[in-house]
Tab-separated table of C-alpha atoms in Angstrom:
chain	number	residue	atom	x	y	z
T	1	MET	CA	26.888	21.613	21.584
T	2	LYS	CA	27.161	24.929	23.206
T	3	LEU	CA	24.311	27.519	23.311
T	4	LYS	CA	26.464	29.924	21.322
T	5	ASP	CA	26.939	27.285	18.589
T	6	LEU	CA	23.185	26.652	18.565
T	7	SER	CA	22.337	30.345	18.084
T	8	GLU	CA	24.963	30.713	15.318
T	9	ALA	CA	23.660	27.593	13.645
T	10	GLY	CA	20.191	29.090	13.435
T	11	PHE	CA	17.084	27.104	12.832
T	12	ALA	CA	17.781	25.950	9.281
T	13	GLY	CA	16.240	22.605	8.456
T	14	TRP	CA	12.930	23.208	10.245
T	15	SER	CA	10.908	22.470	7.147
T	16	HIS	CA	8.618	20.151	9.198
T	17	LEU	CA	6.761	23.291	10.284
T	18	ARG	CA	5.239	23.580	6.864
T	19	PRO	CA	1.528	22.639	7.115
T	20	ASN	CA	0.780	22.795	3.339
T	21	GLU	CA	3.742	21.014	1.881
T	22	HIS	CA	1.592	19.304	-0.658
T	23	ARG	CA	0.613	22.534	-2.432
T	24	ALA	CA	2.887	24.960	-4.155
T	25	GLU	CA	3.810	27.606	-1.646
T	26	PRO	CA	4.108	31.169	-2.799
T	27	HIS	CA	7.766	32.234	-2.980
T	28	ASP	CA	7.352	35.224	-0.618
T	29	ILE	CA	5.767	32.989	2.065
T	30	TRP	CA	8.578	30.464	1.592
T	31	LYS	CA	11.132	33.250	2.012
T	32	ALA	CA	9.321	34.560	5.127
T	33	ARG	CA	9.237	31.103	6.748
T	34	ARG	CA	12.877	30.508	5.895
T	35	PHE	CA	13.773	33.898	7.396
T	36	ILE	CA	11.926	33.018	10.598
T	37	GLU	CA	13.549	29.603	10.817
T	38	GLU	CA	17.056	31.035	10.286
T	39	HIS	CA	16.560	34.062	12.567
T	40	ALA	CA	14.252	32.720	15.286
T	41	ALA	CA	16.696	33.317	18.034
T	42	GLU	CA	16.778	37.059	17.233
T	43	HIS	CA	14.082	39.725	17.629
T	44	ILE	CA	11.632	39.047	14.728
T	45	SER	CA	8.765	41.308	13.805
T	46	LEU	CA	6.231	41.140	10.984
T	47	ALA	CA	7.519	44.438	9.725
T	48	LYS	CA	11.183	43.260	9.711
T	49	VAL	CA	10.330	40.090	7.776
T	50	ALA	CA	8.140	41.998	5.345
T	51	ARG	CA	10.987	44.547	4.696
T	52	THR	CA	13.430	41.696	4.239
T	53	ILE	CA	11.352	39.914	1.584
T	54	GLY	CA	10.070	43.138	-0.025
T	55	ILE	CA	6.315	43.188	0.549
T	56	ASN	CA	3.850	45.187	2.651
T	57	PHE	CA	3.561	43.900	6.212
T	58	THR	CA	-0.278	43.875	6.103
T	59	HIS	CA	-0.143	41.850	2.893
T	60	LEU	CA	2.395	39.430	4.492
T	61	SER	CA	0.265	38.953	7.583
T	62	GLU	CA	-2.881	38.128	5.593
T	63	LYS	CA	-1.064	35.949	3.079
T	64	PHE	CA	0.879	34.108	5.682
T	65	LYS	CA	-2.251	33.091	7.625
T	66	GLN	CA	-4.018	32.175	4.365
T	67	VAL	CA	-1.186	29.951	3.109
T	68	THR	CA	0.115	28.398	6.394
T	69	GLY	CA	-3.146	28.387	8.393
T	70	THR	CA	-1.178	29.934	11.213
T	71	LYS	CA	-0.800	33.606	12.320
T	72	PHE	CA	2.657	34.997	11.963
T	73	VAL	CA	3.302	35.365	15.692
T	74	ASP	CA	2.033	31.881	16.366
T	75	TYR	CA	4.426	30.473	13.722
T	76	VAL	CA	7.442	32.301	15.300
T	77	ALA	CA	6.456	31.043	18.785
T	78	ARG	CA	6.045	27.407	17.536
T	79	THR	CA	9.412	27.556	15.779
T	80	ARG	CA	11.065	28.647	18.994
T	81	PHE	CA	9.116	26.106	20.989
T	82	GLU	CA	10.158	23.212	18.797
T	83	LYS	CA	13.800	24.127	19.217
T	84	ALA	CA	13.313	24.575	22.981
T	85	ARG	CA	11.862	21.052	23.242
T	86	GLU	CA	15.056	19.625	21.706
T	87	LEU	CA	17.302	21.664	24.024
T	88	LEU	CA	15.358	20.644	27.178
T	89	GLU	CA	16.814	17.103	26.654
T	90	ASP	CA	20.132	18.513	27.673
T	91	VAL	CA	19.944	18.641	31.482
T	92	GLY	CA	23.113	20.715	31.592
T	93	LEU	CA	21.144	23.734	30.143
T	94	ARG	CA	19.148	25.830	32.504
T	95	ILE	CA	15.588	26.536	31.384
T	96	SER	CA	16.197	30.268	31.422
T	97	GLU	CA	19.279	29.739	29.089
T	98	ILE	CA	17.092	27.790	26.697
T	99	ALA	CA	14.381	30.405	26.741
T	100	PHE	CA	16.612	33.199	25.736
T	101	THR	CA	18.719	31.122	23.312
T	102	VAL	CA	15.673	30.255	21.192
T	103	GLY	CA	14.510	33.796	21.065
T	104	PHE	CA	11.934	34.379	23.829
T	105	GLN	CA	12.150	37.882	25.263
T	106	SER	CA	11.292	36.778	28.848
T	107	LEU	CA	11.100	33.668	30.919
T	108	SER	CA	7.383	34.187	31.597
T	109	GLN	CA	6.629	34.473	27.862
T	110	PHE	CA	8.592	31.203	27.311
T	111	ASN	CA	6.640	29.456	30.059
T	112	ARG	CA	3.289	30.709	28.824
T	113	VAL	CA	3.979	29.619	25.200
T	114	PHE	CA	5.449	26.286	26.240
T	115	LYS	CA	2.490	25.443	28.452
T	116	LYS	CA	0.062	26.471	25.759
T	117	LEU	CA	1.666	24.280	23.150
T	118	SER	CA	2.581	21.221	25.245
T	119	GLU	CA	0.129	21.446	28.122
T	120	LYS	CA	3.156	21.157	30.472
T	121	SER	CA	5.635	23.616	31.925
T	122	PRO	CA	9.216	23.340	30.599
T	123	SER	CA	10.227	21.714	33.911
T	124	GLN	CA	7.409	19.199	33.721
T	125	TYR	CA	8.221	18.387	30.079
T	126	ARG	CA	11.891	17.882	30.915
T	127	ALA	CA	11.071	15.626	33.911
T	128	MET	CA	8.664	13.501	31.790
T	129	ASN	CA	11.316	13.007	29.138
T	130	LEU	CA	13.988	12.052	31.662
T	131	ARG	CA	11.707	9.415	33.182
T	132	ARG	CA	10.824	8.170	29.658
T	133	ARG	CA	14.551	7.837	28.779
T	134	LYS	CA	15.353	6.097	32.049
T	135	GLY	CA	12.506	3.695	31.484
T	136	ARG	CA	14.044	2.456	28.166
């Protein structure tokens, strides 16, 4: 699959990022998460999502954290990180391509978030997965 195809396909189907799936989720939070998942490769701001779903951005921020247990910006970063992890399995893609395709604004931001969430750099993560696959 080409990077263009991936960005056009969006991030639909990322429902596994739902920490409270056993409780009823407020509809506006569901809509916010869905918007993030579908538009993660684009520039996303709290204000843009709040406008899209029709609520005040301060209210969205507070309610999002309360319901999901995660701050808005952390949720966006994790959504992008999860997609990047998948793409790192394709050794034909450069790490910089992956970073920008999933929505990070800079390579340094991508590296920082990736290391924070996986305790490895994207290069280390890719190398570890390659060794693991060769060992099968």
